[in-house]
Short mmCIF file of C-alpha atoms and ligand atoms in Angstrom, two decimals:
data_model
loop_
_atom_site.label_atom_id
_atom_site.label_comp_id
_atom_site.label_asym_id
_atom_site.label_seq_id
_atom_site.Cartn_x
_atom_site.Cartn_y
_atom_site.Cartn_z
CA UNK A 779 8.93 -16.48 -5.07
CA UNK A 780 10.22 -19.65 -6.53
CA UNK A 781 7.34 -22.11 -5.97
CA UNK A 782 5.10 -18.90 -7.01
CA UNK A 783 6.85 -18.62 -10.07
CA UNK A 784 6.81 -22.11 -10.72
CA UNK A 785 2.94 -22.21 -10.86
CA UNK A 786 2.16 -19.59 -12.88
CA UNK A 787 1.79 -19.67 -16.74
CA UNK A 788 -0.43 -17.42 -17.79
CA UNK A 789 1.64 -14.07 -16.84
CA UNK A 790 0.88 -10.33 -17.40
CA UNK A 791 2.23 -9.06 -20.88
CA UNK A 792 2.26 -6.07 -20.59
CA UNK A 793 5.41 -3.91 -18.50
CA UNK A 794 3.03 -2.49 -15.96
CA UNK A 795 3.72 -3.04 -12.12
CA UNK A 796 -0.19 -3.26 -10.69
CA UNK A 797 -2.54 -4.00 -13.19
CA UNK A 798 -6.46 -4.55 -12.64
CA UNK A 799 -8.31 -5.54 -15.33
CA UNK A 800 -12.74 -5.73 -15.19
CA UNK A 801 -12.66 -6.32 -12.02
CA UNK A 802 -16.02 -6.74 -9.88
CA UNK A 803 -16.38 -6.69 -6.44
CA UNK A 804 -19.76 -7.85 -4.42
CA UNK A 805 -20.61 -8.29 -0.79
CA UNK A 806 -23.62 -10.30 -0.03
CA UNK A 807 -25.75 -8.57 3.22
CA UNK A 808 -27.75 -11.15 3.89
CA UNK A 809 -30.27 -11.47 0.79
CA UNK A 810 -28.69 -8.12 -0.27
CA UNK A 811 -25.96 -7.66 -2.70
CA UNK A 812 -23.52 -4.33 -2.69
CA UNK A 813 -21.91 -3.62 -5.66
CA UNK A 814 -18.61 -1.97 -4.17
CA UNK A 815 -16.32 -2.33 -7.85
CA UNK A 816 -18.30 -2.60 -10.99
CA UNK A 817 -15.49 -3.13 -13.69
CA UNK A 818 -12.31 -1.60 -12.96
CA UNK A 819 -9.92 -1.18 -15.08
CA UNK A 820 -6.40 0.25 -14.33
CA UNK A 821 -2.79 0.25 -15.04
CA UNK A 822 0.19 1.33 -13.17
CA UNK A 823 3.31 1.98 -14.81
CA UNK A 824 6.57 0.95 -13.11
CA UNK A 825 8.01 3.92 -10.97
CA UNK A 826 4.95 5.58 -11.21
CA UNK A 827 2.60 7.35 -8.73
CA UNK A 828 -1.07 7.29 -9.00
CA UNK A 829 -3.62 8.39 -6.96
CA UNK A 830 -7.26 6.79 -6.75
CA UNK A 831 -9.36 9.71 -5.81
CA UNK A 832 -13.33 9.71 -4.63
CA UNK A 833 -15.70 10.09 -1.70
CA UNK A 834 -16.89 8.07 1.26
CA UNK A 835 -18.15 4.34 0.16
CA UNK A 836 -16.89 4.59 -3.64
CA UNK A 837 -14.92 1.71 -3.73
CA UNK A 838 -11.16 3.00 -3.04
CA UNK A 839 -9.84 0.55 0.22
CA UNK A 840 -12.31 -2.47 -1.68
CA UNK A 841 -9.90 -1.70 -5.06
CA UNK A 842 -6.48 -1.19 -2.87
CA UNK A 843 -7.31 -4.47 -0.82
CA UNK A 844 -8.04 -6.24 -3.99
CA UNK A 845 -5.02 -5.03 -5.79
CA UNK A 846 -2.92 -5.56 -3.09
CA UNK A 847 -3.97 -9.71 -2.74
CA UNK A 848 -5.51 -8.98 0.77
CA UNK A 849 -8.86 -9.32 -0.72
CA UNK A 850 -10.05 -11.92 -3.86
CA UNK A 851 -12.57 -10.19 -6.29
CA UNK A 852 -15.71 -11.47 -7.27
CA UNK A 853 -14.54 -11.31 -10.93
CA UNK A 854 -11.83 -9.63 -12.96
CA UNK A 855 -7.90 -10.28 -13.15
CA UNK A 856 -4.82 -8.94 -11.15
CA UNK A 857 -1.18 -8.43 -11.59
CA UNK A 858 1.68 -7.32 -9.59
CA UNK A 859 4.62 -7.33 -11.69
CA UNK A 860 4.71 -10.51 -13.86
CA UNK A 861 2.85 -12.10 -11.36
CA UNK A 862 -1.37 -13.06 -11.79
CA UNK A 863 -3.00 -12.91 -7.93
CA UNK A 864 -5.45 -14.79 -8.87
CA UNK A 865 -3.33 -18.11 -9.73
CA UNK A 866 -1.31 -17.62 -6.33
CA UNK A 867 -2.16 -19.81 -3.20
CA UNK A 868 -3.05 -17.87 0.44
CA UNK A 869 0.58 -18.82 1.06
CA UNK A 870 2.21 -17.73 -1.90
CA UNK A 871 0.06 -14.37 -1.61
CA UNK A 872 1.68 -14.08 1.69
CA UNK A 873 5.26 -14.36 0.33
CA UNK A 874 4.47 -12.27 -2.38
CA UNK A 875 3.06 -9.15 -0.07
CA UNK A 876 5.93 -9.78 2.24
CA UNK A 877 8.60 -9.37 -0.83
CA UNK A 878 6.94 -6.85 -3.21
CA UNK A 879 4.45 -4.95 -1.05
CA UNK A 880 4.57 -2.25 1.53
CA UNK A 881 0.99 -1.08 2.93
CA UNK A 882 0.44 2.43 5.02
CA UNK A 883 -3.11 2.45 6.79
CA UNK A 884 -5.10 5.61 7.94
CA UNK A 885 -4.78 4.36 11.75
CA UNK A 886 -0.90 3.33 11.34
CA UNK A 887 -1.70 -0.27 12.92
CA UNK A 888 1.01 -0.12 15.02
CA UNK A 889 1.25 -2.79 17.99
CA UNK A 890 1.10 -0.63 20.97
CA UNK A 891 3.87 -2.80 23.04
CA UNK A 892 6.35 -2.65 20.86
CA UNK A 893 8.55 -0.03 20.39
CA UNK A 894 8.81 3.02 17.25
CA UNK A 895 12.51 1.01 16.03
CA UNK A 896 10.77 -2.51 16.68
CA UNK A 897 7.81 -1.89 14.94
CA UNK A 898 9.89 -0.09 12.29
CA UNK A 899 11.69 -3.23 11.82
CA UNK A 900 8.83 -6.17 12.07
CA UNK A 901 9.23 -7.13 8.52
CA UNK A 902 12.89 -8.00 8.96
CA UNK A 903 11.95 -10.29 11.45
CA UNK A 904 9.54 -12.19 9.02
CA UNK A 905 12.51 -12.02 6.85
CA UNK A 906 14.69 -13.66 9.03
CA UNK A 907 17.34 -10.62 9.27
CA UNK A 908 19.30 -10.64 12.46
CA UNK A 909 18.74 -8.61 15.35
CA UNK A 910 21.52 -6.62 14.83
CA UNK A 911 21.28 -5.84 11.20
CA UNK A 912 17.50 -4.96 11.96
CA UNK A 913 18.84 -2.45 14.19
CA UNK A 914 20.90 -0.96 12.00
CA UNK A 915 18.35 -0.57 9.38
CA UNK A 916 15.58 0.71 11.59
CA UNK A 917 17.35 3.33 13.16
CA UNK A 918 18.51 4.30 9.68
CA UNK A 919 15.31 4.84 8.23
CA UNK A 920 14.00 6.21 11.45
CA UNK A 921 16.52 8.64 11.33
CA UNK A 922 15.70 9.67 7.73
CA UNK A 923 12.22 10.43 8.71
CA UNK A 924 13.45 12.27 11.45
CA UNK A 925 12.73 10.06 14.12
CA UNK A 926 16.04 9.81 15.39
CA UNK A 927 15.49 10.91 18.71
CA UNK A 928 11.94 8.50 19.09
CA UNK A 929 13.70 5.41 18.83
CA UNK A 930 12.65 3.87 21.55
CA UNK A 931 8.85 5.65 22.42
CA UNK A 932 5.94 3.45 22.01
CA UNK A 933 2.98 4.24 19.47
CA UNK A 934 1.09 6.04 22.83
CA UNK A 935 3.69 8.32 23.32
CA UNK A 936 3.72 9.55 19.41
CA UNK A 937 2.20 12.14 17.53
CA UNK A 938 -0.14 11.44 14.85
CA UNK A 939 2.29 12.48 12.33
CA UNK A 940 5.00 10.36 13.97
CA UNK A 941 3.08 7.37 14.26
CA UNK A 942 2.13 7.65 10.99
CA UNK A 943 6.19 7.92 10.09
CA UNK A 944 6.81 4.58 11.99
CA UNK A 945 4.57 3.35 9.93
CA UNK A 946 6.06 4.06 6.75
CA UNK A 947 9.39 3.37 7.89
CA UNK A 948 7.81 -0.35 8.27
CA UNK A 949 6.29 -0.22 4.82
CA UNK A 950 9.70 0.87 3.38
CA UNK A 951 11.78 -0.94 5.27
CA UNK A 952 12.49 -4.29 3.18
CA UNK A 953 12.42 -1.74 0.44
CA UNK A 954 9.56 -3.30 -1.64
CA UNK A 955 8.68 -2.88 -5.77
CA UNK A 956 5.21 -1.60 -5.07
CA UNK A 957 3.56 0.92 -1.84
CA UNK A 958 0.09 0.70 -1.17
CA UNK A 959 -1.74 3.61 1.09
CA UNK A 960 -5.00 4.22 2.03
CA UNK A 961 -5.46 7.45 3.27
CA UNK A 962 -2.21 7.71 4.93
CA UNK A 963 -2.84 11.21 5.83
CA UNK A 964 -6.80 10.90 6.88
CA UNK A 965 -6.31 11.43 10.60
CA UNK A 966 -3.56 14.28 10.20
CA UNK A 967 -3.99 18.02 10.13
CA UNK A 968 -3.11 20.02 6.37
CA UNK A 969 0.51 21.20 7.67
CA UNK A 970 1.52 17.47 9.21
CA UNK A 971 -0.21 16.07 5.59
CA UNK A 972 1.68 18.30 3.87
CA UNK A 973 5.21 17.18 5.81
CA UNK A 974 4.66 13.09 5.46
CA UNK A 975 3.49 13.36 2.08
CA UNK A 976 6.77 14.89 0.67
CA UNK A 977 8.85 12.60 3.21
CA UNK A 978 6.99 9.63 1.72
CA UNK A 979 7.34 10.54 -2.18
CA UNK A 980 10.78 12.03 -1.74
CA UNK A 981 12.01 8.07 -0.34
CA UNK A 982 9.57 6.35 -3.25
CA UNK A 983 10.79 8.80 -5.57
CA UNK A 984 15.05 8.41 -5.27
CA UNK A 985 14.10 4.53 -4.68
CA UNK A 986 11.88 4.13 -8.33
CA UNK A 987 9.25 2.54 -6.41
CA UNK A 988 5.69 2.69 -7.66
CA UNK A 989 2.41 3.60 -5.34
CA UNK A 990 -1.08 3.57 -5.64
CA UNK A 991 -2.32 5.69 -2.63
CA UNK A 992 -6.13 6.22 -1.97
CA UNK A 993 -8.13 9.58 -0.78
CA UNK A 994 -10.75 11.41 -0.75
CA UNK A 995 -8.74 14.89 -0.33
CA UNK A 996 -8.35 16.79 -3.68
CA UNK A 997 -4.85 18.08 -1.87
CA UNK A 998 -3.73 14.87 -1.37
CA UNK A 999 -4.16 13.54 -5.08
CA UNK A 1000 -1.71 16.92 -6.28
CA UNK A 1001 1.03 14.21 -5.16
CA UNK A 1002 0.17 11.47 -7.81
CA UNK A 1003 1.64 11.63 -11.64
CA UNK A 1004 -1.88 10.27 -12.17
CA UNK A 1005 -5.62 10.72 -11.00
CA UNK A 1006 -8.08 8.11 -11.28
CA UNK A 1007 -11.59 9.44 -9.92
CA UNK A 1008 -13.68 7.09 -8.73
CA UNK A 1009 -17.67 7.29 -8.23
CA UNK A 1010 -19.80 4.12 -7.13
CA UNK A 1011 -17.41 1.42 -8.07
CA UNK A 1012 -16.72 3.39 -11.68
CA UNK A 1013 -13.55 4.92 -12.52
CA UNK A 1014 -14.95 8.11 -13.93
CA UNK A 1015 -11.66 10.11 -15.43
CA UNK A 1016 -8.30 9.37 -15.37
CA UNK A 1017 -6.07 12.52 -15.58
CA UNK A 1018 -2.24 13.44 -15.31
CA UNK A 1019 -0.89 16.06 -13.06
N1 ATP B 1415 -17.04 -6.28 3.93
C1 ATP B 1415 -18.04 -5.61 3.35
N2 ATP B 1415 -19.29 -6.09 3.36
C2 ATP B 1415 -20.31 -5.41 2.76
N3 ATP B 1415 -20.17 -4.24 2.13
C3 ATP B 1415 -18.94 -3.71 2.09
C4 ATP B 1415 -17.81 -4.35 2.69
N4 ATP B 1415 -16.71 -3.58 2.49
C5 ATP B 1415 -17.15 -2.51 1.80
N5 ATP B 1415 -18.48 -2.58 1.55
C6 ATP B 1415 -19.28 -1.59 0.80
O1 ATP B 1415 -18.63 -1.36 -0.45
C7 ATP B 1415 -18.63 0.03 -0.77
C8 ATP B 1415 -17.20 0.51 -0.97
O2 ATP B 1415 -16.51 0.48 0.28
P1 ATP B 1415 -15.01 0.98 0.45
O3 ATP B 1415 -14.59 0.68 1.82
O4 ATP B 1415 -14.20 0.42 -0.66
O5 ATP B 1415 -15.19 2.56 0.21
P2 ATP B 1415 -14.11 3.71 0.34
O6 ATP B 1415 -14.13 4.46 -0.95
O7 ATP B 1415 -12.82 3.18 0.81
O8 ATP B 1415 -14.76 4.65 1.46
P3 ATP B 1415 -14.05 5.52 2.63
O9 ATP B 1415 -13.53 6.77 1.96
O10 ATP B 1415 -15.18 5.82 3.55
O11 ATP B 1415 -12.97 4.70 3.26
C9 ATP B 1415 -19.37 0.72 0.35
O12 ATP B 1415 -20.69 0.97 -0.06
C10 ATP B 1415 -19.34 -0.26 1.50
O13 ATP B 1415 -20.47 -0.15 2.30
MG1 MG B 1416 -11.68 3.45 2.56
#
């Protein structure tokens, strides 16, 4: 993050990790504008879990896209760690997601071809880690999730709940600050949601990494240390468990 660092001056103060401050998000549909964030506001502590919780269309992947860097907002400021999103290049966005940032999707976005240990392992290669060492790591983590015996099964011959575990062995792999998740467990069934999401905050947990996860599944948000409820593009209550 050197040339990142470099270029930025006006920092974040405060000691949070992800920090979104008035921020506004609208899509233009042709001479129609949606209003998908309308002044967010929120703060995540280092370390610390928090869940954004609301229904269908109220703004929760716009805010986790936005917080993340993989989306600009219309207004409003954004922080991850010292570092202000909106001052960073594409390119130094990039380096920043690839050193700081682990995602977990709904749908896993796997790559079908490869392997459970490659795909488990593509950051390393971005990282330039050698094949060997990537190995090692993979089947580590793998194993940790219980995958041990998986290694080498492609994303079609998984289970739902042990795609989804790839998938956050991939997220976790380069062992990053922050965790983003949206919906991680949409497409499982309670018992398998139940299973990942205590594998996931058990690793994020002993590591002192901090998460913002997205759902609309009351369940789900029991995980976080924190609630935000969002309706319409509003955070509406924030609450602690
Ligand atoms: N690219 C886009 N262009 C236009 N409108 C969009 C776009 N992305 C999202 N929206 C709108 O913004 C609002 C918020 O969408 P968002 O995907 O953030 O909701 P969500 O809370 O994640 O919903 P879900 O639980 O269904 O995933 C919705 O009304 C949606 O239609
Ligand atoms: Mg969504």
């Amino acid at each position: 993050m050197n040339s990142a660092t470099a270029t930025i001056n006006n920092q974040n103060d405060n000691n949070t990790m992800i920090a979104a401050r008035n921020v506004i998000k609208k899509y233009r549909m042709g001479n129609q504008i949606v209003s998908a964030l309308s002044g967010v506001d929120l703060e995540v502590e280092p370390g610390e879990i928090v869940v954004v919780l609301g229904t269908s269309g109220s703004g929760k992947t716009t805010l986790l896209n936005i917080a993340a860097g993989l989306e600009r907002p219309t207004k409003g400021e954004l922080f991850i760690d010292k570092y202000k999103l909106n001052q960073l290049s594409e390119r130094q966005m990039t380096l920043l997601r690839r050193r700081y940032i682990g995602f977990i999707f709904q749908l896993y976005n796997l790559v079908p071809s490869l392997t459970a240990l490659e795909n488990a392992v593509m950051p390393l290669v971005f990282e330039g880690v050698s094949p060997k060492e990537r190995e090692k790591r993979g089947k580590t983590f793998l194993k940790q999730l219980g995958l041990g015996d998986r290694l080498l099964h492609r994303p079609g011959e998984l289970s739902g709940g042990q795609r989804q575990r790839v998938a956050i062995a991939r997220a976790l792999i380069n062992n990053p600050r922050v965790i983003f998740a949206d919906e991680p467990t949409g497409n499982l069934d309670t018992r398998t949601t139940k299973e990942i999401l205590a594998l996931l905050l058990n690793i994020i947990r002993e590591n002192g990494q901090t998460m913002l996860m997205v759902t609309h599944d009351t369940e789900v948000a029991t995980y976080g240390d924190r609630v935000v409820e969002m309706v319409d593009g509003y955070i509406t209550d924030i609450y602690s468990n």
